[in-house]
Tab-separated table of C-alpha atoms in Angstrom:
chain	number	residue	atom	x	y	z
A	30	LYS	CA	0.000	0.000	0.000
A	31	VAL	CA	1.433	3.342	-1.040
A	32	GLY	CA	1.145	6.136	1.473
A	33	ALA	CA	2.800	9.392	2.594
A	34	PHE	CA	6.372	9.098	3.843
A	35	ILE	CA	6.744	10.420	7.393
A	36	PRO	CA	10.368	10.382	8.545
A	37	ASN	CA	11.171	9.416	12.087
A	38	SER	CA	13.949	10.967	14.169
A	39	LYS	CA	16.520	8.366	13.064
A	40	THR	CA	15.709	9.012	9.425
A	41	VAL	CA	16.016	12.793	9.917
A	42	LYS	CA	19.445	12.333	11.468
A	43	MET	CA	20.550	10.250	8.486
A	44	MET	CA	19.192	12.842	6.048
A	45	ASN	CA	20.970	15.671	7.861
A	46	PHE	CA	24.160	13.669	7.875
A	47	GLY	CA	23.792	12.927	4.154
A	48	HIS	CA	23.093	16.571	3.345
A	49	THR	CA	26.111	17.668	5.329
A	50	PHE	CA	28.242	15.067	3.594
A	51	VAL	CA	27.083	16.225	0.133
A	52	LEU	CA	27.797	19.867	1.010
A	53	ALA	CA	31.235	18.952	2.322
A	54	LEU	CA	31.962	16.891	-0.774
A	55	TRP	CA	30.819	19.791	-3.018
A	56	SER	CA	33.072	22.167	-1.082
A	57	VAL	CA	36.042	19.833	-1.542
A	58	VAL	CA	35.376	19.573	-5.279
A	59	VAL	CA	35.040	23.353	-5.656
A	60	PHE	CA	38.120	23.973	-3.512
A	61	ALA	CA	40.103	21.387	-5.453
A	62	SER	CA	38.942	22.889	-8.734
A	63	ALA	CA	39.870	26.398	-7.583
A	64	SER	CA	43.180	25.153	-6.224
A	65	SER	CA	43.918	23.421	-9.501
A	66	LEU	CA	43.088	26.581	-11.411
A	67	LYS	CA	45.153	28.611	-9.001
A	68	GLY	CA	48.114	26.352	-9.620
A	69	THR	CA	47.896	26.664	-13.397
A	70	ALA	CA	45.737	29.302	-15.106
A	71	VAL	CA	45.575	31.832	-12.267
A	72	GLN	CA	49.345	32.027	-12.175
A	73	LYS	CA	49.258	33.319	-15.730
A	74	LEU	CA	46.547	35.908	-15.144
A	75	GLY	CA	47.349	39.590	-14.667
A	76	ALA	CA	45.848	43.075	-14.828
A	77	HIS	CA	46.143	44.777	-18.210
A	78	TYR	CA	44.635	47.821	-19.891
A	79	GLU	CA	42.928	45.778	-22.553
A	80	CYS	CA	42.448	42.111	-23.426
A	81	THR	CA	41.507	40.427	-26.678
A	82	GLN	CA	39.442	37.830	-24.819
A	83	SER	CA	37.822	37.955	-21.384
A	84	ILE	CA	38.060	35.069	-18.924
A	85	SER	CA	35.028	33.214	-17.527
A	86	GLU	CA	33.173	34.252	-14.397
A	87	MET	CA	34.384	31.133	-12.550
A	88	ASP	CA	38.003	31.912	-13.464
A	89	CYS	CA	37.396	35.470	-12.312
A	90	MET	CA	36.231	34.199	-8.914
A	91	SER	CA	39.301	31.990	-8.649
A	92	TYR	CA	41.510	34.960	-9.521
A	93	ALA	CA	39.860	37.037	-6.777
A	94	THR	CA	40.564	34.263	-4.265
A	95	SER	CA	44.177	33.964	-5.401
A	96	VAL	CA	44.863	37.671	-4.844
A	97	GLY	CA	42.883	37.885	-1.605
A	98	ARG	CA	40.097	40.097	-2.919
A	99	GLN	CA	36.334	39.982	-2.620
A	100	MET	CA	34.136	39.474	-5.683
A	101	GLY	CA	31.904	42.405	-6.598
A	102	ASP	CA	29.640	43.999	-4.029
A	103	GLY	CA	29.040	41.300	-1.435
A	104	ASP	CA	26.939	38.556	-3.033
A	105	ASN	CA	26.471	40.569	-6.219
A	106	THR	CA	29.454	39.630	-8.374
A	107	LYS	CA	28.008	41.419	-11.422
A	108	LEU	CA	28.106	44.876	-9.883
A	109	TRP	CA	27.099	46.673	-13.073
A	110	GLY	CA	24.841	44.055	-14.591
A	111	THR	CA	24.789	43.436	-18.334
A	112	ASN	CA	24.960	47.025	-19.515
A	113	GLY	CA	28.497	47.872	-18.497
A	114	ASN	CA	29.568	49.858	-21.523
A	115	ALA	CA	31.645	52.166	-19.338
A	116	ARG	CA	33.686	49.283	-17.922
A	117	PRO	CA	35.817	46.502	-19.366
A	118	LYS	CA	34.042	43.360	-20.442
A	119	GLY	CA	34.554	40.296	-18.248
A	120	CYS	CA	36.831	40.203	-15.227
A	121	PHE	CA	38.439	43.470	-14.147
A	122	ILE	CA	39.703	45.516	-11.221
A	123	ASP	CA	39.331	49.161	-10.285
A	124	GLU	CA	42.678	50.439	-8.999
A	125	SER	CA	40.843	52.933	-6.796
A	126	ASP	CA	39.206	49.961	-5.007
A	127	PRO	CA	42.003	47.636	-3.837
A	128	SER	CA	39.778	45.097	-2.084
A	129	ARG	CA	37.485	43.859	-4.869
A	130	VAL	CA	37.392	42.160	-8.259
A	131	PHE	CA	34.440	42.666	-10.610
A	132	TYR	CA	32.861	40.727	-13.430
A	133	ASN	CA	30.944	42.451	-16.215
A	134	PRO	CA	29.175	40.124	-18.689
A	135	GLY	CA	28.238	42.995	-21.007
A	136	GLY	CA	29.899	45.961	-22.679
A	137	GLY	CA	32.897	46.083	-24.944
A	138	ASN	CA	36.410	44.946	-24.201
A	139	TYR	CA	37.341	48.484	-23.260
A	140	THR	CA	35.099	51.449	-23.984
A	141	GLY	CA	35.192	53.604	-20.881
A	142	CYS	CA	38.770	54.769	-21.419
A	143	ASN	CA	39.379	55.009	-17.691
A	144	LEU	CA	42.928	53.998	-16.867
A	145	ALA	CA	41.908	53.037	-13.328
A	146	PHE	CA	40.129	50.003	-14.808
A	147	LYS	CA	42.258	47.018	-15.813
A	148	SER	CA	41.094	43.781	-17.357
A	149	ILE	CA	42.214	40.404	-16.033
A	150	CYS	CA	43.500	38.024	-18.670
A	151	GLU	CA	46.465	35.949	-19.737
A	152	GLU	CA	49.503	37.741	-21.100
A	153	SER	CA	48.989	36.050	-24.478
A	154	GLN	CA	45.577	37.748	-24.694
A	155	VAL	CA	46.747	41.283	-23.968
A	156	ALA	CA	45.606	43.784	-26.601
A	157	CYS	CA	47.798	46.735	-27.576
A	158	GLU	CA	46.977	49.127	-30.393
A	159	GLY	CA	49.378	51.897	-31.328
A	160	TYR	CA	52.691	52.638	-32.997
A	161	PHE	CA	54.909	51.451	-30.128
A	162	CYS	CA	53.126	48.166	-29.402
A	163	ASP	CA	55.114	45.949	-31.759
A	164	LYS	CA	58.278	48.061	-31.651
A	165	SER	CA	61.394	47.568	-29.572
A	166	LEU	CA	64.114	50.028	-28.580
A	167	SER	CA	65.996	49.415	-31.825
A	168	SER	CA	63.029	49.316	-34.222
A	169	MET	CA	61.005	52.333	-33.058
A	170	PHE	CA	61.601	55.892	-34.224
A	171	LEU	CA	61.081	59.105	-32.284
A	172	PHE	CA	62.296	62.681	-32.080
A	173	MET	CA	63.848	63.806	-28.783
A	174	THR	CA	64.094	67.456	-27.816
A	175	HIS	CA	67.504	68.676	-26.663
A	176	ASN	CA	67.285	70.410	-23.266
A	177	SER	CA	63.531	69.874	-23.293
A	178	TYR	CA	62.910	72.168	-20.291
A	179	ALA	CA	65.022	75.039	-21.701
A	180	THR	CA	62.297	77.488	-22.744
A	181	ASP	CA	62.673	81.267	-22.782
A	182	ASP	CA	60.505	81.716	-19.684
A	183	ARG	CA	62.658	79.380	-17.579
A	184	VAL	CA	66.324	79.668	-18.571
A	185	PHE	CA	68.753	82.304	-19.763
A	186	ILE	CA	69.712	80.360	-22.914
A	187	HIS	CA	66.810	78.458	-24.468
A	188	ASN	CA	66.702	75.535	-26.898
A	189	GLN	CA	62.930	75.177	-27.213
A	190	ASN	CA	59.997	77.518	-27.732
A	191	PHE	CA	57.386	75.340	-26.030
A	192	ARG	CA	57.224	73.450	-22.744
A	193	GLU	CA	57.246	69.675	-22.358
A	194	GLY	CA	53.467	69.238	-22.427
A	195	ASP	CA	53.182	71.124	-25.716
A	196	GLN	CA	56.106	69.139	-27.073
A	197	PHE	CA	54.277	65.906	-26.258
A	198	ASP	CA	51.096	67.221	-27.905
A	199	ALA	CA	53.080	67.981	-31.072
A	200	GLY	CA	54.405	64.412	-31.221
A	201	ILE	CA	57.687	64.482	-29.284
A	202	ARG	CA	58.267	61.203	-27.414
A	203	GLY	CA	61.843	61.766	-26.236
A	204	PHE	CA	62.920	64.243	-23.549
A	205	ASN	CA	66.365	65.370	-22.387
A	206	PHE	CA	66.967	66.932	-18.956
A	207	ASP	CA	70.069	68.301	-17.227
A	208	ILE	CA	69.649	67.367	-13.546
A	209	TYR	CA	71.092	69.325	-10.610
A	210	ASP	CA	70.748	67.866	-7.125
A	211	VAL	CA	71.366	70.878	-4.884
A	212	ASP	CA	70.517	70.967	-1.177
A	213	GLY	CA	68.318	67.915	-1.563
A	214	GLU	CA	66.219	69.495	-4.327
A	215	LEU	CA	66.160	68.206	-7.912
A	216	SER	CA	66.231	70.992	-10.497
A	217	VAL	CA	66.714	71.359	-14.235
A	218	ASP	CA	68.848	74.106	-15.776
A	219	HIS	CA	71.144	74.740	-18.726
A	220	THR	CA	74.882	75.553	-18.384
A	221	PRO	CA	74.370	77.584	-15.209
A	222	ASN	CA	76.949	79.866	-13.637
A	223	CYS	CA	76.796	82.530	-10.961
A	224	ASN	CA	75.066	84.889	-13.399
A	225	THR	CA	72.670	82.492	-15.129
A	226	TRP	CA	71.564	80.056	-12.391
A	227	THR	CA	67.833	79.912	-13.095
A	228	PRO	CA	66.758	76.436	-11.944
A	229	SER	CA	63.259	75.026	-12.407
A	230	PRO	CA	61.783	72.188	-10.318
A	231	TYR	CA	62.392	68.860	-12.014
A	232	ILE	CA	59.020	67.608	-10.797
A	233	GLU	CA	57.243	70.279	-12.884
A	234	SER	CA	58.796	68.920	-16.095
A	235	VAL	CA	57.860	65.383	-15.079
A	236	GLY	CA	54.311	66.482	-14.301
A	237	GLU	CA	53.801	67.978	-17.775
A	238	VAL	CA	54.742	64.699	-19.452
A	239	LEU	CA	52.785	62.512	-17.009
A	240	GLU	CA	49.645	64.581	-17.431
A	241	ARG	CA	49.687	63.676	-21.140
A	242	LEU	CA	50.569	60.033	-20.559
A	243	ASP	CA	47.615	59.739	-18.172
A	244	ARG	CA	45.194	60.644	-20.939
A	245	CYS	CA	43.272	57.718	-22.308
A	246	GLU	CA	44.259	58.317	-25.940
A	247	HIS	CA	47.924	57.902	-24.956
A	248	GLN	CA	47.562	54.705	-22.926
A	249	ASN	CA	49.780	52.763	-25.360
A	250	GLU	CA	52.459	55.453	-25.781
A	251	ILE	CA	56.103	55.193	-24.722
A	252	VAL	CA	58.473	58.040	-23.800
A	253	VAL	CA	62.256	57.843	-23.574
A	254	VAL	CA	63.863	60.226	-21.065
A	255	ASP	CA	67.583	61.041	-21.210
A	256	LEU	CA	68.894	62.318	-17.844
A	257	GLU	CA	72.201	64.194	-17.816
A	258	MET	CA	73.265	64.192	-14.160
A	259	LYS	CA	75.228	67.431	-13.849
A	260	ASN	CA	75.331	67.490	-10.058
A	261	SER	CA	74.532	64.423	-7.963
A	262	GLY	CA	73.706	64.088	-4.292
A	263	GLU	CA	72.494	61.398	-1.945
A	264	ARG	CA	70.270	58.792	-3.656
A	265	THR	CA	69.920	61.008	-6.739
A	266	ASN	CA	69.181	58.032	-9.004
A	267	GLN	CA	66.342	56.799	-6.825
A	268	ARG	CA	64.887	60.250	-6.241
A	269	VAL	CA	64.939	61.147	-9.931
A	270	VAL	CA	62.843	58.028	-10.646
A	271	GLU	CA	60.214	58.552	-7.927
A	272	PRO	CA	58.100	61.313	-9.579
A	273	TRP	CA	57.384	59.016	-12.541
A	274	GLY	CA	55.608	56.561	-10.214
A	275	ASP	CA	54.555	53.147	-11.508
A	276	LYS	CA	54.975	54.186	-15.156
A	277	VAL	CA	58.726	53.546	-15.033
A	278	ILE	CA	59.913	50.520	-17.012
A	279	LYS	CA	61.669	48.144	-14.617
A	280	ASN	CA	64.094	45.318	-15.436
A	281	PHE	CA	64.180	46.504	-19.037
A	282	ASN	CA	65.137	44.052	-21.776
A	283	SER	CA	65.805	45.887	-25.044
A	284	SER	CA	64.978	42.820	-27.141
A	285	LYS	CA	61.347	42.725	-25.934
A	286	PRO	CA	58.574	44.657	-27.700
A	287	PHE	CA	57.209	47.653	-25.820
A	288	SER	CA	53.801	45.947	-25.620
A	289	TYR	CA	55.324	43.723	-22.921
A	290	TYR	CA	55.839	46.777	-20.708
A	291	ILE	CA	52.732	48.667	-21.817
A	292	ALA	CA	50.658	45.713	-20.585
A	293	LYS	CA	52.181	46.281	-17.146
A	294	GLY	CA	51.435	50.009	-17.250
A	295	GLN	CA	55.176	50.754	-17.570
A	296	ARG	CA	55.697	53.342	-20.294
A	297	VAL	CA	58.654	55.557	-19.290
A	298	LEU	CA	62.216	54.446	-20.124
A	299	LEU	CA	64.748	56.385	-18.011
A	300	LEU	CA	68.367	56.566	-19.192
A	301	THR	CA	71.286	58.287	-17.451
A	302	ASN	CA	74.801	59.341	-18.377
A	303	LYS	CA	76.039	58.144	-14.969
A	304	ASP	CA	77.978	54.894	-14.692
A	305	THR	CA	75.660	53.669	-11.930
A	306	SER	CA	72.234	52.275	-12.734
A	307	ASP	CA	69.496	50.400	-10.892
A	308	THR	CA	67.417	48.203	-13.165
A	309	SER	CA	65.054	47.121	-10.393
A	310	VAL	CA	64.206	50.770	-9.662
A	311	GLY	CA	64.006	51.610	-13.356
A	312	ILE	CA	67.015	53.730	-14.339
A	313	TYR	CA	69.584	52.503	-16.878
A	314	ARG	CA	73.060	53.451	-17.973
A	315	ARG	CA	72.591	55.159	-21.326
A	316	LYS	CA	75.775	53.887	-22.938
A	317	ASP	CA	74.565	50.307	-22.427
A	318	TYR	CA	71.492	50.892	-24.590
A	319	VAL	CA	72.120	53.843	-26.939
A	320	THR	CA	74.815	54.269	-29.599
A	321	GLN	CA	75.287	57.904	-30.587
A	322	ASN	CA	77.435	60.348	-32.547
A	323	GLY	CA	79.153	63.512	-31.307
A	324	TYR	CA	77.152	66.650	-30.626
A	325	ASP	CA	79.665	69.461	-31.256
A	326	TRP	CA	78.320	70.920	-34.505
A	327	THR	CA	78.928	74.509	-35.585
A	328	CYS	CA	76.124	75.753	-37.790
A	329	THR	CA	78.567	77.174	-40.349
A	330	PHE	CA	79.596	73.619	-41.239
A	331	ASP	CA	77.347	71.457	-43.381
A	332	GLU	CA	77.356	68.205	-41.447
A	333	PRO	CA	76.999	67.045	-37.849
A	334	ASP	CA	79.860	65.335	-36.079
A	335	PHE	CA	79.335	61.729	-37.187
A	336	ALA	CA	82.217	60.469	-35.048
A	337	TYR	CA	81.353	57.782	-32.495
A	338	ARG	CA	80.626	59.191	-29.026
A	339	GLU	CA	79.441	56.271	-26.898
A	340	GLY	CA	77.278	53.171	-26.771
A	341	PRO	CA	77.337	49.528	-27.827
A	342	LYS	CA	79.087	48.725	-31.100
A	343	ASN	CA	77.556	46.291	-33.570
A	344	ASP	CA	74.599	45.661	-31.262
A	345	PRO	CA	71.313	45.101	-33.155
A	346	ASN	CA	69.271	45.744	-29.996
A	347	SER	CA	70.705	49.175	-29.169
A	348	ALA	CA	69.044	52.421	-30.187
A	349	LYS	CA	70.962	54.570	-32.682
A	350	LEU	CA	70.774	58.239	-31.690
A	351	MET	CA	71.798	61.035	-34.051
A	352	ASN	CA	72.577	64.327	-32.331
A	353	HIS	CA	71.258	66.834	-34.858
A	354	PHE	CA	71.435	70.315	-33.351
A	355	CYS	CA	74.001	73.011	-34.122
A	356	TYR	CA	75.341	76.128	-32.446
A	357	THR	CA	76.167	79.653	-33.584
A	358	PHE	CA	78.891	81.165	-31.389
A	359	LYS	CA	78.250	78.263	-28.972
A	360	LEU	CA	74.571	79.247	-28.658
A	361	PRO	CA	71.455	77.525	-30.029
A	362	ASP	CA	70.025	79.350	-33.024
A	363	GLU	CA	66.395	79.272	-34.222
A	364	GLN	CA	67.169	80.312	-37.791
A	365	ASP	CA	69.828	77.644	-38.286
A	366	SER	CA	67.596	75.096	-36.536
A	367	GLU	CA	64.939	75.735	-39.146
A	368	ARG	CA	67.516	74.930	-41.828
A	369	VAL	CA	68.887	71.751	-40.234
A	370	ASN	CA	65.389	70.561	-39.247
A	371	ASP	CA	64.315	70.519	-42.898
A	372	GLU	CA	63.171	67.056	-43.959
A	373	HIS	CA	65.689	66.905	-46.830
A	374	VAL	CA	68.558	67.786	-44.487
A	375	ILE	CA	67.426	65.228	-41.875
A	376	MET	CA	67.097	62.484	-44.470
A	377	SER	CA	70.450	63.350	-46.071
A	378	HIS	CA	72.257	63.291	-42.735
A	379	SER	CA	70.443	60.103	-41.718
A	380	ARG	CA	71.774	58.388	-44.838
A	381	LYS	CA	75.272	59.614	-44.035
A	382	PHE	CA	74.842	58.431	-40.426
A	383	SER	CA	73.867	54.946	-41.621
A	384	GLU	CA	77.010	54.728	-43.763
A	385	GLN	CA	79.236	54.918	-40.689
A	386	PRO	CA	80.211	51.311	-39.801
A	387	VAL	CA	79.792	51.893	-36.064
A	388	TYR	CA	76.081	52.682	-36.526
A	389	GLY	CA	75.212	50.639	-39.603
A	390	SER	CA	71.599	51.809	-39.859
A	391	PHE	CA	69.360	54.849	-39.941
A	392	PRO	CA	69.054	56.612	-36.574
A	393	ASN	CA	65.936	55.696	-34.644
A	394	ILE	CA	66.237	58.607	-32.212
A	395	ILE	CA	67.059	62.097	-33.487
A	396	MET	CA	67.721	64.888	-30.977
A	397	VAL	CA	66.827	68.411	-32.117
A	398	ASP	CA	66.635	72.025	-30.979
A	399	PHE	CA	63.516	74.101	-31.715
A	400	TYR	CA	61.472	71.150	-32.980
A	401	ASP	CA	58.763	73.571	-34.175
A	402	LYS	CA	61.108	75.040	-36.778
A	403	GLY	CA	61.653	73.254	-40.081
A	404	SER	CA	59.751	70.112	-41.047
A	405	ILE	CA	60.651	67.223	-38.755
A	406	TRP	CA	57.263	65.457	-38.871
A	407	PRO	CA	57.388	64.564	-42.589
A	408	ALA	CA	60.858	63.157	-41.875
A	409	GLN	CA	59.418	61.084	-39.021
A	410	ASP	CA	56.754	59.649	-41.320
A	411	LEU	CA	59.411	58.754	-43.891
A	412	ILE	CA	61.752	57.064	-41.417
A	413	ARG	CA	58.941	55.182	-39.702
A	414	GLY	CA	57.924	54.006	-43.153
A	415	THR	CA	61.521	52.788	-43.775
A	416	ASN	CA	62.025	55.309	-46.583
A	417	LYS	CA	65.483	56.695	-47.262
A	418	TYR	CA	64.496	59.565	-49.548
A	419	VAL	CA	61.878	62.300	-49.592
A	420	GLY	CA	61.125	61.482	-53.226
A	421	ASP	CA	61.875	64.803	-54.917
A	422	GLU	CA	65.668	64.842	-54.487
A	423	LEU	CA	67.855	66.541	-57.119
A	424	GLU	CA	69.542	64.261	-59.650
A	425	ASP	CA	73.302	64.183	-60.287
A	426	GLY	CA	74.544	67.161	-62.311
A	427	THR	CA	71.930	69.583	-60.943
A	428	LEU	CA	73.496	72.834	-59.724
A	429	CYS	CA	73.017	73.483	-56.010
A	430	ALA	CA	74.073	75.799	-53.204
A	431	VAL	CA	76.142	74.409	-50.343
A	432	GLY	CA	74.247	74.473	-47.050
A	433	THR	CA	70.812	74.876	-48.669
A	434	THR	CA	69.699	73.208	-51.894
A	435	CYS	CA	72.640	70.772	-51.921
A	436	MET	CA	70.933	69.060	-48.966
A	437	SER	CA	68.231	68.036	-51.459
A	438	CYS	CA	70.662	66.103	-53.664
A	439	LYS	CA	69.880	62.418	-54.057
A	440	ASN	CA	73.581	61.641	-53.702
A	441	GLU	CA	76.606	63.500	-52.370
A	442	TYR	CA	77.420	66.855	-53.954
A	443	SER	CA	80.779	68.167	-55.224
A	444	PHE	CA	82.393	70.956	-57.248
A	445	TRP	CA	82.084	70.257	-60.964
A	446	ASN	CA	84.958	71.668	-63.041
A	447	SER	CA	82.921	71.449	-66.235
A	448	LYS	CA	80.234	73.649	-64.684
A	449	ALA	CA	82.558	75.755	-62.543
A	450	MET	CA	79.976	75.328	-59.784
A	451	THR	CA	78.814	72.895	-57.144
A	452	ALA	CA	76.374	70.269	-58.380
A	453	CYS	CA	74.750	67.112	-57.100
A	454	GLY	CA	76.695	63.894	-57.451
A	455	SER	CA	80.293	63.325	-58.552
A	456	GLU	CA	81.455	64.765	-61.854
A	457	PRO	CA	82.158	62.004	-64.439
A	458	CYS	CA	85.852	61.661	-65.294
A	459	LEU	CA	87.206	62.348	-68.790
A	460	GLN	CA	88.731	59.522	-70.817
A	461	ASP	CA	92.208	59.801	-72.403
A	462	GLY	CA	92.085	61.961	-75.529
A	463	SER	CA	89.304	64.193	-74.211
A	464	ARG	CA	90.144	67.852	-74.551
A	465	CYS	CA	90.433	69.689	-71.248
A	466	ALA	CA	91.581	72.948	-69.721
A	467	SER	CA	94.556	72.899	-67.401
A	468	GLY	CA	93.589	73.862	-63.849
A	469	THR	CA	89.899	73.115	-64.374
A	470	THR	CA	88.451	70.272	-66.425
A	471	CYS	CA	91.844	68.538	-66.715
A	472	ASN	CA	91.436	67.851	-62.987
A	473	THR	CA	88.735	65.338	-63.881
A	474	CYS	CA	90.849	63.184	-66.228
A	475	CYS	CA	90.262	59.523	-65.362
A	476	SER	CA	93.975	58.763	-65.716
A	477	GLY	CA	94.945	61.664	-63.477
A	478	SER	CA	97.285	63.039	-66.146
A	479	HIS	CA	97.093	65.374	-69.122
A	480	GLU	CA	99.370	67.032	-71.714
A	481	TYR	CA	99.338	68.933	-74.973
A	482	TRP	CA	98.405	66.690	-77.889
A	483	ASP	CA	99.963	67.803	-81.171
A	484	SER	CA	97.408	65.843	-83.162
A	485	LEU	CA	94.583	67.735	-81.467
A	486	LEU	CA	96.359	71.054	-81.238
A	487	PHE	CA	94.942	71.106	-77.709
A	488	THR	CA	95.532	69.848	-74.190
A	489	ALA	CA	93.886	66.508	-73.555
A	490	CYS	CA	93.679	63.817	-70.878
A	491	GLY	CA	96.341	61.108	-70.835
A	492	ARG	CA	99.472	60.799	-72.921
A	493	ALA	CA	99.319	61.352	-76.682
A	494	PRO	CA	100.053	58.080	-78.583
A	495	CYS	CA	103.131	58.102	-80.858
A	496	SER	CA	102.971	57.544	-84.681
A	497	ASP	CA	104.815	54.654	-86.382
A	498	GLU	CA	107.233	55.115	-89.284
A	499	GLY	CA	105.522	55.899	-92.582
A	500	THR	CA	102.618	57.701	-90.895
A	501	LEU	CA	101.852	61.027	-92.539
A	502	CYS	CA	102.292	63.958	-90.199
A	503	TRP	CA	102.331	67.719	-90.163
A	504	SER	CA	105.618	69.415	-89.493
A	505	GLY	CA	105.405	71.493	-86.352
A	506	SER	CA	102.388	69.655	-85.014
A	507	SER	CA	101.581	65.948	-85.369
A	508	CYS	CA	105.150	65.099	-86.473
A	509	GLY	CA	106.100	65.790	-82.894
A	510	GLU	CA	104.352	62.550	-82.026
A	511	CYS	CA	106.529	60.258	-84.176
A	512	CYS	CA	107.603	57.252	-82.130
A	513	SER	CA	111.135	57.449	-83.525
A	514	GLY	CA	111.373	61.135	-82.730
A	515	GLU	CA	112.337	61.783	-86.360
A	516	TYR	CA	110.471	62.677	-89.522
A	517	ASP	CA	111.413	63.556	-93.157
A	518	CYS	CA	109.733	64.801	-96.254
């Protein structure tokens, strides 16, 4: 007979025991699963600005456990529901909230453009869009301003017309600072003496660059900072790094693409002229990473000093820096900077730079004064596009003026005797027997010699050939070329 089941006390105890056992078993399974994930996948997970693929909600919970954070808002793991278009999709953290991890099943991968939000994913799934992402120190190209802080409102002798923030806005991604550590304060200045000591706080220069880097549209940008330590004090290296915060690239490996560091939020490479460096802090000896030419260039001379200054030799992973600023009476000059910052001049000097065996390639950092003068940005586009020429260079034989239009020659320029002027390219040499004028065109004889040829009644390149016996000749002219030295009627 089938009837209602009424449990007695013994049965209830067994049911409670069974229920407890099932719950315990479930907990063990979940814990084991989480522990397994923690031992494998979770170890590979990290916080990044953007990911190509979001992880699952369960993996997100395991990640939260592994880093000792709480999921979402109490029991509500999906704090912003399914319409989270202002937050990253999937698992993410908010750096302003250090105790929680969130999961957003909706929205895009990254649409809010808030750098406080970071997605959780594997390193292989990190997304990076921008020029620097797939570039390394040796394959990128950027312009660096010389004495970046040296504007007219801050120093006695200025090299730039605009401050660091404006430089960044224009496209500059390399900055050069002279550092003075005086009485525990870090300052920037340019060739100071008792009459021209006009220091500016170093932290102000840093702040102008950081303010731009903090903008969402620049989240995948890199800057290279060259620090010339003019006067050091206690812990100068460490203190010069501190204002850059967590954006400093630590334990830098020049063979890695910048995306590796961008994913970590590290986007400032600090180099110093000092022999001491601290890779764990994030400051590196410049001559270990950058190969560069000399910088003593008088504007009255056509070319920079291409002589080797410092840096690794024959190292494919080092940056190649071309110092490309000149001086008039030892002072920076805006007018001459406009001339040397012309795209034709930059490309011509870059080709010459690459021909020097110690560099062996185009420069991938060019340091300039008054970046706003001339036309450096077309040159940047050309070099980043691996072009060696502007495209409208002057062909060989075209007359040009030294210091101006000759910089537009496709090849080297020289003085052409046949034109009595400077022209692009090398003047072709004259073959033996070609008439020439002593002191001018005879200087271009291929044989390097010339003389008067009786048969031509003119000076010509080479030596006049002699005439065998029986050859008709003219007395007083071609008979002078008889091989025997004699002639008769």
